[in-house]
XYZ file of C-alpha atoms in Angstrom:
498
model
C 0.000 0.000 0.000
C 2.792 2.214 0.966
C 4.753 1.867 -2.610
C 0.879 2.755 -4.001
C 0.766 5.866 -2.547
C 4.196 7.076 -3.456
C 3.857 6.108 -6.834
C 0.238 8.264 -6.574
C 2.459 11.446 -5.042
C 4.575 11.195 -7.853
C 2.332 10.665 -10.661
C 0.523 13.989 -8.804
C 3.704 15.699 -8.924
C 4.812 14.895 -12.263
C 0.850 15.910 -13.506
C 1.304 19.460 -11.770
C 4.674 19.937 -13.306
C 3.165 19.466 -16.839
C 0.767 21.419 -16.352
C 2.999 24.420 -15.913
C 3.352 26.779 -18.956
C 6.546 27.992 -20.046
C 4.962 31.047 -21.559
C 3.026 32.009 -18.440
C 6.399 31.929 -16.617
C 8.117 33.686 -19.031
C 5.514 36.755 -19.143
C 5.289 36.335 -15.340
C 8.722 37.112 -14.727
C 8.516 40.638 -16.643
C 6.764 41.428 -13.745
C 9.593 42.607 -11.119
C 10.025 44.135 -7.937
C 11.864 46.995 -9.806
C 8.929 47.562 -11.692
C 6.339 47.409 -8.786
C 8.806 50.206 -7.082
C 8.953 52.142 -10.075
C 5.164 53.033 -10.382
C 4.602 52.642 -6.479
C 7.088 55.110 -6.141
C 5.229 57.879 -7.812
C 1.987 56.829 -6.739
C 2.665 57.168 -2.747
C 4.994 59.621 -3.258
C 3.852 63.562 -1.207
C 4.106 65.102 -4.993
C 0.532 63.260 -5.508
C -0.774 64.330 -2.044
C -2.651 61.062 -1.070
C -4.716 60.582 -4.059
C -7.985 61.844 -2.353
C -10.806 61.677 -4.905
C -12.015 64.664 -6.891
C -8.699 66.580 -6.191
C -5.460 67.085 -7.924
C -3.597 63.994 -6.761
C -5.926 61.843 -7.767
C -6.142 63.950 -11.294
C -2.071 63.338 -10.961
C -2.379 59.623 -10.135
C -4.679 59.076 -13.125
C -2.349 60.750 -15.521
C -0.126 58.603 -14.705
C -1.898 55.572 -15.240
C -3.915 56.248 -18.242
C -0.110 57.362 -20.249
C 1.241 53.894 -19.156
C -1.530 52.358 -20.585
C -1.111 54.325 -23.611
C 2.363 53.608 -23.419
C 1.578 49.797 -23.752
C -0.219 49.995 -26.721
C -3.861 49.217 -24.792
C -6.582 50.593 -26.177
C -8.775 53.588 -25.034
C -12.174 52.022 -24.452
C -14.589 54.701 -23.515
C -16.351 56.530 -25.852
C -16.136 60.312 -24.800
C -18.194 62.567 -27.327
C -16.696 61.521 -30.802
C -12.797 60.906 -28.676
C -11.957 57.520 -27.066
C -10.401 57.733 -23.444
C -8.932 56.294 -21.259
C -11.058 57.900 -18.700
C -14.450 56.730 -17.462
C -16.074 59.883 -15.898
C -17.493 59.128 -12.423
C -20.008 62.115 -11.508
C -20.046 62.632 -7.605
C -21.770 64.568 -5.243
C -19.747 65.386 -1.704
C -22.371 65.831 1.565
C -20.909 66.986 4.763
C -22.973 67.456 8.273
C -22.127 71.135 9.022
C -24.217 70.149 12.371
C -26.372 67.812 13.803
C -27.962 67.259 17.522
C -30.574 65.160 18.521
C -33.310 66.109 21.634
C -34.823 64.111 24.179
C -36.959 65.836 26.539
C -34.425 68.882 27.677
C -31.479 67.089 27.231
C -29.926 67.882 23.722
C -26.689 65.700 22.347
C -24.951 66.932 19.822
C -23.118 65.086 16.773
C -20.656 62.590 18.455
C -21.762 62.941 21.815
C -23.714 60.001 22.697
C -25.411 60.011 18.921
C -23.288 59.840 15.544
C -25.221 61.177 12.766
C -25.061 59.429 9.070
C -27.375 58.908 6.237
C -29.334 61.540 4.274
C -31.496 64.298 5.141
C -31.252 68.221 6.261
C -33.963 69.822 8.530
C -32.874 73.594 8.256
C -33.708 73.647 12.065
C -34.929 71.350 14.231
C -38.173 69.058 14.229
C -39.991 67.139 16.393
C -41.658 63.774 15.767
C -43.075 60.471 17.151
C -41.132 57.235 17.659
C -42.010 54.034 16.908
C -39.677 51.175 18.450
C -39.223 48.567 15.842
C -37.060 46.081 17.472
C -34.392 44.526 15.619
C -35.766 46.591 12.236
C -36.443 43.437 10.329
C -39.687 43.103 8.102
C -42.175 41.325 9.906
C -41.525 44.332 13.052
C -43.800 46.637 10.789
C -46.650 44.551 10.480
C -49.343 46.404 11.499
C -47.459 49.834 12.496
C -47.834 52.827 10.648
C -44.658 54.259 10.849
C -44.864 57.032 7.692
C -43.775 60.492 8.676
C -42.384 59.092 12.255
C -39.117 58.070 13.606
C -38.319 54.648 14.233
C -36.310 53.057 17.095
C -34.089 49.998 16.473
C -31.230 47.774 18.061
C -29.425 45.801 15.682
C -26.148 43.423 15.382
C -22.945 46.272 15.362
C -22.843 45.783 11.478
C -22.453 48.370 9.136
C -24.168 46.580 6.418
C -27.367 45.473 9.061
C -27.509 49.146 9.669
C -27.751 50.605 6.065
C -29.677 47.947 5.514
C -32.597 48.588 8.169
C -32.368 52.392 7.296
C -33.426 51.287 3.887
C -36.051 49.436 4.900
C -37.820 52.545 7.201
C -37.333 54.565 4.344
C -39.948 51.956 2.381
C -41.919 52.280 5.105
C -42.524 55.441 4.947
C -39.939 56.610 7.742
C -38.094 60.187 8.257
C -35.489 59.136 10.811
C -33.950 55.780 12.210
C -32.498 55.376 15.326
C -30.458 53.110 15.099
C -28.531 50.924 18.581
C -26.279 49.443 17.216
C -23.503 48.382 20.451
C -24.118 46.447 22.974
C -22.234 49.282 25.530
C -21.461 53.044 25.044
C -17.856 52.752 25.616
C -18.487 50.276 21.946
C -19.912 53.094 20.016
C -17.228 55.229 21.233
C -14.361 53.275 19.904
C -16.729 53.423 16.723
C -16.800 57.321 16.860
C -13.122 57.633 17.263
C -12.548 54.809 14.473
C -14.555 56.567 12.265
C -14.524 60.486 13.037
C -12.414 61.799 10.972
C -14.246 60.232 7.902
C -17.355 61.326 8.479
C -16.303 64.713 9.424
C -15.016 65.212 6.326
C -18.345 64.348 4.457
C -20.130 61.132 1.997
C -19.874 61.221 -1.145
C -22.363 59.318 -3.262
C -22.443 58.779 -7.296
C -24.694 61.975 -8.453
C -27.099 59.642 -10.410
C -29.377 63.104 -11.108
C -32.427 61.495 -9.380
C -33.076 63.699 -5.824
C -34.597 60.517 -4.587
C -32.701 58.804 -1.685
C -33.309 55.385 -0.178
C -31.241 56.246 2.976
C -32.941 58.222 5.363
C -31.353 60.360 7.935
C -30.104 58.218 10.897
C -28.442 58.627 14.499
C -26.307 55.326 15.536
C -27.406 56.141 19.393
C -25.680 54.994 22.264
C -27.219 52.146 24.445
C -27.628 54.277 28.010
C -30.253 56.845 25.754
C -32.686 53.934 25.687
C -33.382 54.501 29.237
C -34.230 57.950 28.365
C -36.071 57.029 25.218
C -38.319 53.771 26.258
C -37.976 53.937 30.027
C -36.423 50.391 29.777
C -32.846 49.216 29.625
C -31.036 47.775 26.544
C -30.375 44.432 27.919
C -34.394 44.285 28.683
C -35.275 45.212 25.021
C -32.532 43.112 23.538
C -34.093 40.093 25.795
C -37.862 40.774 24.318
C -36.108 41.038 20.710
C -33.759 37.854 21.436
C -37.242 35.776 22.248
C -39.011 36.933 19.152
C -41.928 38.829 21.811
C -43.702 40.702 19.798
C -46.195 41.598 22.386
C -43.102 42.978 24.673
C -41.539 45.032 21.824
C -45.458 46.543 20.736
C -45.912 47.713 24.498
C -43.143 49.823 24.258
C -43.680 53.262 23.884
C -41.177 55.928 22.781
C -40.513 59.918 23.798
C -41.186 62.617 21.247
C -37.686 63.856 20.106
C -36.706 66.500 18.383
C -33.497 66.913 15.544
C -31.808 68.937 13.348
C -29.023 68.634 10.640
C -27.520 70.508 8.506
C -25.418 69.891 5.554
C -22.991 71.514 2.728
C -23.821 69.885 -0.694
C -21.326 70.312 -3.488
C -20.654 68.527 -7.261
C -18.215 67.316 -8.343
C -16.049 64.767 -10.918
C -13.351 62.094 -10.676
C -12.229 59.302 -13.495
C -12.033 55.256 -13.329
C -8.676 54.701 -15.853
C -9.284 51.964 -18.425
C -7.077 50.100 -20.477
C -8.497 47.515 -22.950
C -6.276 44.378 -24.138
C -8.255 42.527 -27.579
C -8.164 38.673 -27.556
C -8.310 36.138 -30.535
C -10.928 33.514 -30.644
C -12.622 34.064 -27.515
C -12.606 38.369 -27.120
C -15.884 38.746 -26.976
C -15.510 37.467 -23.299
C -13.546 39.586 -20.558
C -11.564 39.019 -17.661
C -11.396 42.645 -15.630
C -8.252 43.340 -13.713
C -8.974 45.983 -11.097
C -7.349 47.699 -8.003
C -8.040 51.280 -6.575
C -5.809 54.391 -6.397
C -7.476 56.618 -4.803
C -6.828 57.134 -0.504
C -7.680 59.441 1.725
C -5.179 62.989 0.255
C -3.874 65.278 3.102
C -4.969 66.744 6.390
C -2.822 69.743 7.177
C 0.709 69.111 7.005
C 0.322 65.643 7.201
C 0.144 63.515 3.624
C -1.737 60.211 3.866
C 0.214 58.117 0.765
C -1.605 54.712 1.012
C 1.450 52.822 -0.469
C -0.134 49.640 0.894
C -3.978 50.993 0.306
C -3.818 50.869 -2.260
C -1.132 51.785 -4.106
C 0.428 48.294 -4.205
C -2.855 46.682 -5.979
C -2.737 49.633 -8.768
C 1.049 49.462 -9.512
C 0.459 45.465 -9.501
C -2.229 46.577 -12.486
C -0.043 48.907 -14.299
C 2.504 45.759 -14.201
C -0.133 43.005 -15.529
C -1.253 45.308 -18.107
C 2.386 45.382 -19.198
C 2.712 41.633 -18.710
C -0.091 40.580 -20.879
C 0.916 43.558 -23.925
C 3.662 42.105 -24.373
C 2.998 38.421 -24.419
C 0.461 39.793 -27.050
C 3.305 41.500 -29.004
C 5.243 38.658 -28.966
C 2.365 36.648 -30.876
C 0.934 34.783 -27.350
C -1.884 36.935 -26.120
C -5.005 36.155 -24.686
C -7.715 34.339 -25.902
C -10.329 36.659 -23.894
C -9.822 39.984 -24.348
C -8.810 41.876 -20.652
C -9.723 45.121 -18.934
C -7.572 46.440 -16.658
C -9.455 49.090 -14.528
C -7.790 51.614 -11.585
C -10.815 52.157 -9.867
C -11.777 55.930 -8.434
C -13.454 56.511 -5.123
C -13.409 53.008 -3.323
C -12.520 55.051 -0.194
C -15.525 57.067 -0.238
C -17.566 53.729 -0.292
C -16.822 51.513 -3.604
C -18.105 54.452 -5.985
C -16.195 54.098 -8.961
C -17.082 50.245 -9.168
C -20.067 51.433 -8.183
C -20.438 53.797 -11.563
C -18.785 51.353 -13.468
C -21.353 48.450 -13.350
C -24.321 50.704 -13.256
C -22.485 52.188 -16.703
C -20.234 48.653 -17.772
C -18.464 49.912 -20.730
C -18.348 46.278 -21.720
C -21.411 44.013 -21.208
C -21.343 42.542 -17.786
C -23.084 39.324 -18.769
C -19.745 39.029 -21.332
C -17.505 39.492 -18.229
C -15.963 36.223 -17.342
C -14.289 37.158 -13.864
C -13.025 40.206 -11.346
C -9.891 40.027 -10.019
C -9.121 42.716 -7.788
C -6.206 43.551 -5.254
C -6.143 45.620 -2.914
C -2.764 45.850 0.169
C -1.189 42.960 -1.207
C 2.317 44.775 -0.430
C 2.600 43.628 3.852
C 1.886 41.270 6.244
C -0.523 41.195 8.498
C 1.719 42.015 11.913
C -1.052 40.247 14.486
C -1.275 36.880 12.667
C 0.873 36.665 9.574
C 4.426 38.180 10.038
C 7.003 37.073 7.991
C 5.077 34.410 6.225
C 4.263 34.344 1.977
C 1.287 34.309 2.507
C -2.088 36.112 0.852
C -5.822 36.132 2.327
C -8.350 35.383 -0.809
C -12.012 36.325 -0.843
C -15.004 35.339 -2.853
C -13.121 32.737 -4.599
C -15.707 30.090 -4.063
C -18.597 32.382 -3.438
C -20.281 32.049 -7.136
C -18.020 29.351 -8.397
C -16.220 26.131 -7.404
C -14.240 25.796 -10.477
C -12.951 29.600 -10.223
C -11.701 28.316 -6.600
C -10.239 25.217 -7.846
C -8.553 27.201 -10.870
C -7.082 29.789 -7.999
C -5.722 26.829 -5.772
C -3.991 25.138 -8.744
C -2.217 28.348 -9.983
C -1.269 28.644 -6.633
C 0.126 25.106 -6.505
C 1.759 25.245 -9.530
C 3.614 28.007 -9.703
C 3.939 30.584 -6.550
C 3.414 27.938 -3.243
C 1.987 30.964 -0.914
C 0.232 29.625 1.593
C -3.787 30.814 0.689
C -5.764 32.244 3.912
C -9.307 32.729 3.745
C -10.292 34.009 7.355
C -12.065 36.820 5.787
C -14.129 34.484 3.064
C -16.610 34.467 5.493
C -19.405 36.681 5.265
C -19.836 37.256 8.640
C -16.663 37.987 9.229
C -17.107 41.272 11.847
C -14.976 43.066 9.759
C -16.996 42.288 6.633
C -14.300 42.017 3.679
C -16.310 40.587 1.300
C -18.429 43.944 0.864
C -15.487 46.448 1.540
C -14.050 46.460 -1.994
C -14.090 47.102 -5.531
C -14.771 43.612 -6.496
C -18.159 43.097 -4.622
C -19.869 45.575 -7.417
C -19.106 42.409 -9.384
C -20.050 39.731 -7.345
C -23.423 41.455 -6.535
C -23.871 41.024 -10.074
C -23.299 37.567 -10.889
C -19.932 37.637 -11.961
C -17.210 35.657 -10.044
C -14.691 37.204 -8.092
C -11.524 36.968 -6.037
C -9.986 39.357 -3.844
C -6.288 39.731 -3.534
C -5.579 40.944 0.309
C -3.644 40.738 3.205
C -5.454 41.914 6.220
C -4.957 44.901 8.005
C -1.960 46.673 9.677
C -1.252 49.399 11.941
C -0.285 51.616 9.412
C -3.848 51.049 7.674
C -5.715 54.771 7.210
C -2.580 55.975 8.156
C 0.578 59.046 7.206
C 2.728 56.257 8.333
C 1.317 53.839 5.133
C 4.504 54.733 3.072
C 6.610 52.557 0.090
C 9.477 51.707 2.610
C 7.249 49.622 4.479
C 6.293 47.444 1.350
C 7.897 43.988 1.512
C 9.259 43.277 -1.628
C 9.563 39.711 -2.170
C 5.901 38.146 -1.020
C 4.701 41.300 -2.609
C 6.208 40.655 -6.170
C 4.796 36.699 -5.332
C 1.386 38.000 -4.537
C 1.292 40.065 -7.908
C 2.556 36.970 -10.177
C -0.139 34.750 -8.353
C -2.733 36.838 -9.953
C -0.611 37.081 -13.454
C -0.995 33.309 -12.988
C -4.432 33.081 -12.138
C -5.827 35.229 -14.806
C -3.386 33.872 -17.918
C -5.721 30.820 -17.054
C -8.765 32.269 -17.066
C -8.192 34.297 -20.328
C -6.736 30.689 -22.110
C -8.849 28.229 -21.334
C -11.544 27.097 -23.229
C -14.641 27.236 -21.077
C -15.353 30.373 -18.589
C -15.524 29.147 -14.667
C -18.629 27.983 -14.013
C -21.516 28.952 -11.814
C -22.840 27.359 -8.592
């Protein structure tokens, strides 16, 4: 039995060894570290202030991508007027809360002070109205509660997602206002506050679609001691009556009158998705999109937030594959599917340029075979991955087996990192899946993976600069997606779906 097995290992061996292509290794290996520092080097570099969307940097940054892909020989797929460009136009619209408070009885709490204001909707001075305590905000809550033109009360799971997702709901019902208790603890939605100030300080931007209608209401994440004040009962009683499914409990409770104001600037304005288009042969009339972002967060005061990591290293890893793949095609071995390699605008502002971009596809979505996106594939993960070659995929096996299997096999054959997917899972409390440019895909249909490697101290940071990168496991990470998609754009059959 023993002698069986080894001669199975080695027949498996010898099967993964011929499987290897000598022309994916040879176009894999233009990609270099020298490269990688080249273009990473002027992208996180202070003369392109931190890349924050709608301002010069990013303008910069774009530039600079859209001439290398010029520079390649890809072709400028958007049609602009009677021109073709490089540049997708992504029309935005920038809301920040000049002030906010909400008022219970006399006591009044201002914007970050026990409530954190978010969502849509200015007041021009404060209003009173009626709340209606919804329990855990699901569906079947509202039966038989009118709730239009009110304020609704709500205590959900500490998920972004659950949140947005309840607000949308009130809004269907007919709600002006959720409330929305979202920690378990005050001290919780403090650390939330502080996580989180400084973004929404400076204001949400949204794609300006032209339509004034909104499906997010105006909404206070409120801290768990103002149910006392609100309902007269604690939040471990409500979360109890909500926990049992009491209906009966939760329709007893009754709810002060408050009262609220915000106040907000509005402004318009425009940033660009950068496209480069790469024909195939027999098969072009199917895609395989390429993507990473380059926008980050651009400079506060004196201080310069570069994102080398985030996400610098995923759009230098594009500008490299693009080169990669134009000149295997030069060379008389491109790809069978035709590619589109996309730096996305706006993902830090929440996903907005892959949001425009599937709303708008410049290239039929139902035509596009698979989204592979990176974003910080450049470090390791300090708390649970230091100093190992690794990467953390996501979404490889969400929509297809056979995309998974074709991931683990380039992988196998050809880079040996070792493959972590603690944030494949959707309830994951940090929530991966849904916090990047490839879930715009996947929402859609189409099958994705996502190239990261978990966060880092330096994340959001001034100190998320190029000397930080680690070259090596970054240059393996980059060539494991070369791999992957010189599959995908060869093969005969697109990855099927579940």
């Amino acid at each position: 039995m023993r002698k069986i097995l080894i001669g199975m290992l080695m027949l498996s061996s010898m099967a993964t060894q011929a499987q290897k292509s000598e022309k994916a290794i040879k176009y894999a290996n233009t990609i270099t570290t020298e490269d990688l520092f080249d273009y990473l080097g002027i992208l996180a570099s202070d003369a392109l202030e931190g890349r924050e969307t709608g301002e010069r940097g990013q303008r910069m940054a774009a530039a600079l991508i859209s001439h290398h892909f010029q520079s390649l020989g890809l072709t400028a797929p958007v049609k602009n007027g009677d021109q073709m460009s490089y540049y997708q136009n992504v029309p935005l619209i920038s809301t920040k809360v000049k002030s906010a408070h909400l008022r219970i009885g006399k006591s009044k709490y201002d914007n970050f002070n026990k409530v954190v204001f978010v969502g849509d909707g200015v007041t021009n001075g404060e209003v009173s109205t009626d709340v209606v305590f919804v329990g855990d905000g699901s569906a079947e809550m509202y039966e038989g509660l009118d709730v239009v033109g009110k304020a609704v009360l709500m205590i959900t799971p500490n998920s972004y997602r659950t949140a947005v997702k309840a607000s949308r709901l009130a809004a269907e019902k007919g709600a002006n206002l959720v409330l929305v208790v979202r920690t378990s603890t005050d001290e919780q939605l403090e650390t939330l506050v502080n996580t989180y100030r400084g973004y929404l300080e400076a204001g949400r931007m949204t794609v300006d679609t032209g339509s004034k209608e909104s499906d997010f209401v105006g909404m206070y994440y409120t801290s768990p001691s103002l149910l006392k004040e609100l309902t007269g009962k604690t939040h471990e009683k409500l979360k109890e009556a909500i926990d049992a499914g009491d209906l009966k409990a939760i329709r007893k409770v009754k709810v002060s009158k408050i009262g609220y104001s915000s106040e907000k600037e509005v402004k318009k304005l425009s940033s660009e998705n950068v496209l480069g288009y790469l024909e195939g042969s027999d098969l072009k009339n199917e895609l395989v999109v390429i993507t990473s972002h380059y926008d980050h967060l651009g400079r506060k005061g004196d201080k310069i937030y570069n994102g080398a990591d985030d996400d610098g290293s995923g759009t230098a890893g594009v500008m490299d594959m693009a080169q990669a793949f134009s000149v295997a095609k030069a060379e008389g071995n491109g790809p069978r599917r035709s590619m589109l390699f996309i730096a996305f605008t706006g993902e830090e502002k929440g996903l907005l340029g892959s949001e425009y971009y599937a709303d708008n596809p410049v290239f039929p979505l139902e035509n596009t075979v698979t989204n592979l996106n990176m974003d910080m594939i450049g470090r390791y993960d300090e708390e649970n991955h230091k100093g190992k070659d690794y990467v953390c995929l996501v979404g490889s096996d969400k929509l297809s087996d056979e995309l998974h299997q074709i991931s683990e096999q380039a992988n196998a054959t050809y880079t040996n990192l070792e493959l972590n997917y603690v944030y494949n899972d959707e309830n994951h409390p940090e929530q991966i899946y849904y916090r990047s440019d490839h879930w715009n895909f996947a929402k859609n249909g189409i099958p994705v993976i996502f190239y990261t490697t978990g966060s880092h101290d330096d994340y959001h940071q001034e100190s998320d600069t190029i000397e930080k990168i680690e070259k090596e496991v970054y240059l393996k990470r980059t060539r494991l997606v070369f791999y992957t998609a010189w599959e995908l754009v060869n093969r005969d059959k697109r990855p099927s779906l579940k």
